[in-house]
Backbone as ProteinMPNN parsed JSONL, in Angstrom:
{"seq_chain_A": "MLAGGFDGCKNRAMAKRTTVEVHQAEPCCAPVMTAPLQPEQAVDMAKMFKALGDPIRLRILSLIASSQDECCVCDLSSSFDLSAPTISYHLKVLREADLVDSDRRGTWVYYRPRTENLGRLSAILAVPGVPAVVGCS", "coords_chain_A": {"N_chain_A": [[109.231, 47.532, 3.779], [110.794, 48.133, 0.921], [111.97, 46.722, -2.83], [115.75, 45.984, -2.95], [116.947, 47.639, -0.695], [114.527, 50.063, -0.358], [112.951, 52.869, 0.875], [110.096, 52.682, 1.385], [108.267, 54.984, 3.211], [109.84, 56.245, 4.264], [110.215, 57.7, 1.512], [107.918, 59.156, 1.419], [106.709, 60.848, 2.148], [109.505, 62.939, 1.86], [108.289, 63.617, -0.152], [106.322, 65.519, 0.043], [107.057, 67.979, 0.34], [107.034, 70.948, -0.678], [107.958, 72.895, -1.294], [111.546, 74.871, -2.032], [114.698, 75.684, -0.621], [115.998, 78.188, -2.118], [119.655, 79.092, -2.541], [121.135, 82.08, -3.173], [123.642, 82.771, -4.576], [127.189, 84.508, -4.815], [127.449, 87.469, -7.417], [129.392, 86.864, -10.206], [130.171, 88.521, -11.56], [130.543, 92.447, -12.159], [127.365, 94.101, -12.646], [125.12, 94.827, -15.568], [126.125, 98.076, -16.879], [125.291, 99.897, -18.482], [123.525, 99.676, -21.29], [122.741, 97.139, -24.065], [124.447, 96.902, -27.42], [121.798, 97.116, -30.138], [120.722, 96.172, -32.864], [121.429, 97.474, -35.439], [122.782, 99.415, -34.593], [125.333, 97.921, -33.974], [126.043, 97.736, -36.651], [126.89, 99.476, -37.803], [128.703, 99.938, -35.78], [130.553, 97.787, -35.971], [131.128, 98.834, -38.863], [133.228, 101.421, -38.661], [134.68, 99.693, -36.719], [136.081, 98.217, -38.152], [137.132, 99.469, -40.345], [139.274, 100.651, -39.211], [140.547, 98.817, -38.829], [143.582, 98.253, -40.346], [147.015, 98.796, -40.713], [147.761, 101.236, -41.726], [145.509, 102.882, -42.523], [144.379, 103.613, -40.283], [146.938, 105.481, -39.177], [146.516, 107.167, -40.509], [143.967, 108.481, -39.851], [145.185, 108.532, -37.032], [146.164, 110.659, -37.602], [144.343, 112.638, -38.413], [142.842, 113.249, -36.537], [144.392, 114.194, -34.795], [145.582, 117.123, -35.561], [144.855, 120.388, -35.49], [141.989, 121.84, -36.36], [141.774, 120.687, -39.964], [142.726, 118.726, -41.416], [144.479, 118.904, -44.096], [145.041, 116.89, -47.568], [147.401, 117.396, -49.218], [149.897, 117.509, -46.334], [149.163, 114.798, -45.237], [149.765, 113.048, -47.915], [152.206, 113.252, -47.105], [153.243, 112.84, -44.84], [153.435, 110.094, -45.066], [155.387, 106.982, -47.193], [153.779, 106.522, -49.181], [151.589, 105.91, -52.592], [150.086, 108.603, -53.598], [147.511, 107.581, -55.071], [147.016, 105.571, -52.943], [147.158, 106.039, -51.468], [144.557, 107.849, -51.203], [142.693, 106.23, -51.559], [142.875, 105.49, -49.249], [141.436, 107.159, -47.52], [139.417, 107.451, -48.431], [137.993, 105.032, -47.571], [137.919, 105.53, -45.091], [136.075, 108.093, -44.555], [133.733, 106.545, -46.515], [132.82, 104.962, -43.463], [132.505, 106.609, -41.991], [134.123, 108.603, -40.527], [135.593, 109.811, -40.839], [135.145, 113.295, -42.208], [134.932, 115.696, -45.604], [135.9, 117.856, -47.277], [136.213, 119.689, -50.371], [139.028, 122.163, -51.608], [139.804, 124.297, -53.949], [142.279, 122.904, -55.236], [142.499, 121.348, -53.395], [141.621, 118.368, -50.706], [140.681, 118.905, -47.89], [140.194, 117.623, -44.88], [138.693, 116.502, -41.426], [138.405, 115.188, -38.773], [135.222, 112.97, -37.646], [133.484, 113.882, -35.153], [132.085, 112.655, -33.487], [131.695, 110.159, -33.656], [133.778, 109.062, -33.722], [133.811, 109.234, -30.453], [131.848, 107.558, -30.237], [132.679, 105.112, -30.53], [135.167, 104.72, -28.388], [133.445, 105.214, -26.297], [132.64, 102.53, -26.322], [134.666, 100.808, -26.29], [135.702, 102.01, -23.422], [136.112, 100.887, -20.472], [135.117, 100.883, -17.352], [136.02, 102.565, -14.541], [138.899, 102.09, -14.895], [140.773, 104.677, -16.098], [142.248, 106.264, -19.005], [145.234, 105.269, -21.536], [147.62, 106.621, -23.483], [148.938, 105.85, -26.102], [151.588, 104.178, -26.474], [152.777, 101.176, -25.238]], "CA_chain_A": [[111.356, 47.854, 2.837], [110.323, 48.132, -0.589], [113.328, 45.445, -2.97], [117.039, 46.5, -3.327], [116.703, 48.611, 0.57], [114.621, 51.517, -1.14], [112.166, 52.844, 2.579], [108.756, 53.415, 0.854], [107.756, 55.119, 4.177], [110.711, 57.629, 4.379], [110.316, 58.814, 0.418], [107.257, 59.855, 0.888], [107.464, 62.301, 3.491], [109.74, 64.062, 1.581], [108.134, 64.194, -1.976], [104.447, 66.328, -0.009], [107.683, 68.659, 0.604], [106.957, 71.656, -2.206], [109.597, 74.221, -1.532], [112.762, 74.6, -2.061], [115.104, 76.71, -0.649], [117.61, 78.147, -2.976], [120.774, 80.235, -2.407], [121.236, 82.922, -4.138], [125.705, 82.778, -4.923], [127.768, 85.936, -4.939], [127.306, 86.849, -8.626], [130.877, 86.369, -10.585], [130.815, 89.958, -11.878], [129.973, 93.589, -11.811], [125.924, 94.339, -13.433], [126.329, 95.744, -16.999], [125.62, 99.59, -16.285], [125.478, 100.55, -20.686], [122.366, 99.034, -23.092], [124.112, 96.297, -25.529], [124.097, 97.064, -29.083], [120.564, 97.358, -30.93], [121.807, 95.23, -34.62], [121.531, 98.378, -36.343], [124.124, 99.935, -34.324], [126.86, 96.943, -34.171], [126.953, 96.525, -38.267], [127.66, 100.581, -37.836], [130.682, 99.967, -35.322], [131.354, 96.981, -37.234], [132.286, 99.125, -40.382], [133.783, 101.424, -38.356], [136.018, 99.188, -36.075], [136.349, 97.393, -39.927], [138.025, 100.314, -41.353], [140.69, 100.795, -38.259], [141.051, 97.067, -39.313], [144.439, 98.509, -41.066], [147.575, 99.725, -39.606], [147.457, 103.121, -42.684], [144.308, 104.134, -42.607], [144.474, 104.097, -38.172], [147.143, 106.116, -38.984], [145.868, 107.998, -40.754], [143.046, 108.386, -38.326], [145.751, 109.88, -35.72], [146.53, 112.292, -37.945], [143.302, 113.991, -39.101], [142.287, 113.496, -35.481], [145.72, 115.512, -33.892], [145.59, 118.471, -36.304], [143.762, 121.27, -34.23], [140.596, 122.153, -36.363], [141.17, 120.177, -40.267], [144.025, 118.133, -41.823], [144.909, 118.966, -45.939], [146.261, 116.059, -48.029], [148.558, 117.783, -48.609], [150.155, 117.068, -44.624], [149.075, 113.832, -45.374], [150.845, 112.705, -48.004], [153.98, 113.916, -46.97], [153.885, 111.385, -43.561], [153.635, 107.981, -45.668], [155.831, 106.884, -48.091], [152.124, 105.999, -50.571], [151.551, 106.833, -53.307], [148.451, 109.291, -53.219], [146.355, 106.8, -54.979], [146.361, 104.776, -51.819], [146.872, 107.5, -49.341], [142.838, 108.887, -51.507], [141.864, 105.0, -51.637], [142.875, 104.751, -47.605], [141.362, 107.957, -46.977], [138.209, 106.729, -49.294], [137.199, 104.237, -46.4], [137.548, 106.368, -43.755], [134.626, 108.703, -45.604], [132.641, 105.406, -46.525], [132.818, 103.854, -42.314], [131.996, 107.797, -41.365], [135.239, 108.48, -39.319], [136.082, 111.692, -41.299], [134.202, 114.582, -43.853], [136.189, 116.131, -45.83], [135.583, 119.886, -48.303], [136.938, 120.512, -51.318], [138.684, 123.593, -51.201], [139.965, 124.393, -54.858], [143.101, 121.639, -55.995], [143.689, 120.272, -52.312], [140.735, 118.847, -50.217], [140.558, 118.72, -45.992], [140.088, 116.234, -44.226], [138.141, 116.701, -40.227], [137.02, 113.477, -37.989], [133.628, 112.882, -36.73], [133.981, 113.604, -33.451], [130.365, 111.413, -32.702], [131.936, 108.485, -34.291], [135.257, 108.907, -32.662], [132.816, 109.032, -29.265], [131.071, 106.472, -30.127], [134.654, 103.758, -30.217], [136.01, 105.546, -27.653], [132.639, 104.985, -24.977], [132.387, 101.524, -26.36], [136.454, 100.176, -25.721], [136.06, 101.94, -22.656], [135.862, 100.013, -18.953], [134.683, 101.479, -16.336], [137.535, 102.39, -13.596], [140.381, 101.842, -15.987], [141.908, 104.946, -17.268], [142.841, 105.898, -20.76], [146.244, 105.575, -21.986], [147.763, 107.168, -24.324], [149.968, 106.868, -27.139], [152.112, 102.443, -26.603], [154.527, 100.743, -24.704]], "C_chain_A": [[110.989, 47.167, 1.148], [112.172, 46.63, -1.169], [114.522, 47.458, -2.626], [117.166, 48.1, -1.825], [115.974, 50.127, 0.379], [112.972, 51.324, 0.32], [111.014, 53.493, 1.576], [108.358, 54.838, 1.863], [109.28, 56.616, 4.015], [110.752, 58.571, 2.913], [109.069, 59.231, 0.783], [106.619, 61.081, 1.424], [108.433, 62.983, 3.329], [109.376, 64.103, 0.514], [106.694, 64.778, -0.738], [105.668, 68.059, 0.661], [107.997, 69.413, -1.042], [107.234, 73.039, -2.12], [110.683, 73.563, -2.106], [113.559, 74.807, -1.527], [116.238, 76.865, -1.606], [118.374, 79.429, -2.335], [121.127, 80.894, -2.935], [123.324, 83.371, -4.046], [125.773, 84.224, -4.812], [127.226, 86.249, -6.266], [128.881, 87.458, -8.806], [131.069, 88.156, -10.704], [130.377, 91.296, -11.358], [127.77, 93.147, -13.011], [126.037, 95.068, -14.421], [125.488, 96.569, -16.749], [124.786, 100.038, -17.414], [123.828, 98.943, -20.922], [123.489, 97.78, -23.627], [123.523, 96.615, -26.784], [122.552, 97.072, -29.378], [121.345, 96.891, -32.058], [122.251, 95.974, -35.782], [123.446, 99.504, -36.173], [125.398, 99.496, -34.012], [126.335, 96.74, -35.466], [127.407, 98.16, -37.958], [129.498, 100.415, -37.118], [130.843, 99.358, -35.579], [132.098, 97.956, -38.326], [133.246, 99.899, -39.597], [135.548, 100.491, -37.57], [137.484, 98.13, -37.979], [137.644, 98.436, -41.165], [139.419, 100.727, -40.738], [141.942, 100.193, -38.549], [143.022, 97.502, -39.981], [145.29, 99.016, -40.851], [148.027, 101.129, -40.503], [146.695, 103.571, -42.119], [144.134, 104.18, -40.473], [145.247, 105.07, -38.255], [146.551, 107.213, -38.841], [144.889, 109.669, -40.091], [144.07, 109.597, -37.432], [145.94, 110.889, -35.918], [146.047, 113.212, -37.747], [143.114, 114.537, -37.52], [142.942, 114.151, -34.618], [145.313, 116.616, -33.669], [144.41, 118.987, -35.282], [142.59, 121.501, -35.572], [140.109, 121.046, -37.723], [143.113, 119.415, -40.997], [144.167, 118.353, -43.663], [145.672, 117.285, -46.108], [147.186, 115.997, -48.355], [149.858, 116.938, -47.608], [149.97, 115.59, -44.806], [150.226, 112.665, -45.744], [151.978, 112.286, -47.796], [154.407, 112.541, -45.362], [153.945, 109.856, -44.149], [154.07, 108.141, -46.916], [155.103, 106.011, -49.49], [152.841, 106.365, -50.951], [149.967, 107.864, -52.688], [147.252, 108.894, -53.465], [145.816, 106.176, -53.591], [146.441, 105.832, -50.955], [144.953, 107.548, -49.85], [142.314, 107.767, -50.973], [141.945, 104.598, -49.684], [141.615, 105.894, -47.35], [139.293, 108.285, -47.709], [136.871, 105.707, -47.869], [136.797, 104.471, -44.949], [136.248, 107.287, -43.548], [133.667, 107.38, -45.464], [132.375, 104.916, -44.701], [132.407, 105.243, -41.078], [132.488, 107.997, -40.126], [136.119, 109.272, -39.918], [135.104, 111.681, -42.543], [135.004, 115.105, -44.477], [135.295, 116.92, -46.47], [136.459, 119.773, -49.227], [137.832, 122.03, -51.673], [139.487, 124.776, -52.944], [140.406, 123.126, -56.03], [142.567, 120.2, -54.275], [141.952, 119.859, -52.006], [141.374, 118.274, -48.955], [139.672, 117.971, -45.759], [139.197, 116.526, -42.286], [137.486, 115.349, -39.83], [136.052, 113.661, -37.446], [133.7, 112.419, -35.561], [133.136, 113.087, -32.495], [131.502, 110.708, -32.451], [132.766, 108.234, -33.313], [134.598, 108.235, -31.349], [132.346, 108.107, -28.761], [131.667, 104.769, -29.756], [134.572, 103.37, -28.944], [134.288, 104.606, -26.378], [132.58, 103.48, -25.001], [133.593, 100.333, -25.678], [136.697, 101.015, -24.253], [135.513, 101.666, -21.423], [135.828, 101.273, -18.002], [135.557, 101.597, -15.102], [139.019, 102.12, -14.069], [140.637, 103.221, -16.83], [141.854, 104.765, -18.353], [144.306, 105.881, -20.481], [146.163, 106.049, -22.68], [148.833, 106.765, -24.724], [150.703, 104.803, -26.486], [153.168, 102.703, -25.782], [155.439, 99.62, -24.788]], "O_chain_A": [[110.989, 46.067, 0.595], [112.971, 46.021, -0.458], [114.417, 48.662, -2.393], [117.419, 49.275, -2.091], [116.509, 51.164, 0.77], [112.289, 50.343, 0.612], [111.083, 54.626, 1.099], [108.13, 55.847, 1.195], [109.195, 57.775, 3.608], [111.13, 59.742, 2.898], [109.018, 60.274, 0.131], [106.136, 62.08, 0.891], [108.704, 63.765, 4.24], [110.159, 64.74, -0.19], [105.815, 63.935, -0.918], [105.16, 69.006, 1.262], [108.627, 69.019, -2.022], [106.816, 74.017, -2.74], [110.869, 72.413, -2.504], [114.007, 73.66, -1.536], [117.132, 76.061, -1.87], [117.886, 80.429, -1.808], [121.897, 80.313, -3.698], [123.895, 84.252, -3.403], [124.827, 85.007, -4.733], [126.407, 85.395, -6.602], [129.48, 88.192, -8.02], [131.881, 88.853, -10.095], [129.879, 91.364, -10.235], [127.348, 92.227, -13.711], [126.887, 95.959, -14.434], [124.327, 96.298, -16.442], [123.664, 100.514, -17.241], [123.558, 97.769, -20.673], [124.712, 97.688, -23.523], [122.332, 96.585, -27.092], [122.019, 96.995, -28.271], [122.531, 97.194, -32.187], [122.983, 95.632, -36.711], [124.397, 99.927, -36.83], [126.377, 100.215, -33.808], [126.063, 95.559, -35.683], [128.631, 98.158, -37.828], [130.653, 100.59, -37.506], [131.995, 99.59, -35.945], [133.294, 97.911, -38.612], [134.34, 99.335, -39.597], [136.758, 100.6, -37.767], [138.593, 97.802, -38.401], [138.423, 98.243, -42.098], [140.419, 101.045, -41.382], [143.153, 100.411, -38.593], [143.678, 96.466, -39.873], [144.968, 100.179, -40.61], [148.621, 102.029, -39.909], [146.819, 104.482, -41.301], [143.669, 105.09, -39.787], [144.819, 106.003, -37.576], [146.186, 107.943, -37.919], [144.997, 110.889, -39.969], [143.931, 110.803, -37.223], [145.981, 111.877, -35.184], [146.455, 114.267, -37.261], [143.176, 115.719, -37.179], [142.364, 114.713, -33.687], [144.898, 117.186, -32.66], [143.532, 118.427, -34.627], [142.22, 120.336, -35.426], [138.933, 120.99, -38.083], [144.272, 119.807, -40.866], [143.654, 117.421, -44.283], [146.42, 116.673, -45.346], [147.984, 115.081, -48.156], [150.566, 116.019, -48.021], [150.975, 115.028, -44.369], [150.978, 111.936, -45.098], [152.605, 111.29, -48.154], [155.348, 111.801, -45.077], [154.414, 108.816, -43.687], [153.62, 108.957, -47.72], [155.567, 105.272, -50.358], [153.935, 106.853, -50.665], [149.192, 107.757, -51.737], [146.218, 109.222, -52.883], [144.658, 106.205, -53.177], [145.834, 106.266, -49.976], [144.112, 107.316, -48.981], [141.536, 107.895, -50.028], [141.307, 103.753, -49.055], [140.631, 105.324, -46.877], [138.394, 109.074, -47.42], [135.688, 105.75, -47.531], [135.998, 104.037, -44.119], [135.523, 107.218, -42.555], [132.96, 107.19, -44.475], [131.321, 104.281, -44.72], [132.136, 105.125, -39.883], [131.945, 107.81, -39.037], [137.288, 109.411, -39.558], [134.596, 110.882, -43.329], [136.116, 115.077, -43.949], [134.079, 116.794, -46.33], [137.636, 119.753, -48.865], [137.145, 122.995, -52.005], [139.582, 125.994, -52.794], [139.797, 122.598, -56.96], [142.412, 118.983, -54.172], [141.048, 120.47, -52.575], [142.286, 117.449, -48.899], [138.602, 117.71, -46.307], [139.869, 117.553, -42.185], [136.542, 114.696, -40.275], [135.953, 114.607, -36.663], [133.864, 111.322, -35.026], [133.226, 113.014, -31.269], [132.151, 110.617, -31.409], [132.653, 107.487, -32.341], [134.722, 107.036, -31.101], [132.262, 107.71, -27.598], [131.289, 103.797, -29.101], [134.173, 102.331, -28.417], [134.393, 103.494, -25.86], [132.476, 102.94, -23.9], [133.435, 99.393, -24.898], [137.809, 100.822, -23.763], [134.414, 102.166, -21.186], [136.442, 102.34, -18.037], [135.827, 100.504, -14.603], [140.042, 101.994, -13.396], [140.727, 103.132, -18.055], [141.572, 103.713, -18.926], [144.733, 106.35, -19.426], [145.039, 106.319, -23.101], [149.842, 107.054, -24.08], [149.743, 104.225, -25.977], [153.978, 103.605, -25.568], [156.566, 99.702, -24.298]]}, "name": "protein", "num_of_chains": 1, "seq": "MLAGGFDGCKNRAMAKRTTVEVHQAEPCCAPVMTAPLQPEQAVDMAKMFKALGDPIRLRILSLIASSQDECCVCDLSSSFDLSAPTISYHLKVLREADLVDSDRRGTWVYYRPRTENLGRLSAILAVPGVPAVVGCS"}
């Protein structure tokens, strides 16, 4: 027996063991089912989410997306108590974020949603097994 109650014989026997049993614990959460965003995808998505960070732009996009096909800027202006230049600014931000497309016809501009990008936003926010909820409570 060595100093301090240390038994060298017992420890030598333990030191010869070369493998350690590891018991795998149950995973704490479900495995990731889709690949994470690539850096360039994250930049594009962040641009879209940033554009939707303003309540006015979110409402404008909601109006455009809920229209049958496209929405005239004159219809959008009548839905808000804002000046025409302010509405135009918000539409420009939505256009630059690739959330809407526009066409000028005479004096009016018509807007339609970029459904592929709205689908991308929806997909990234979707939680498997949780139904989508429309509206707020």
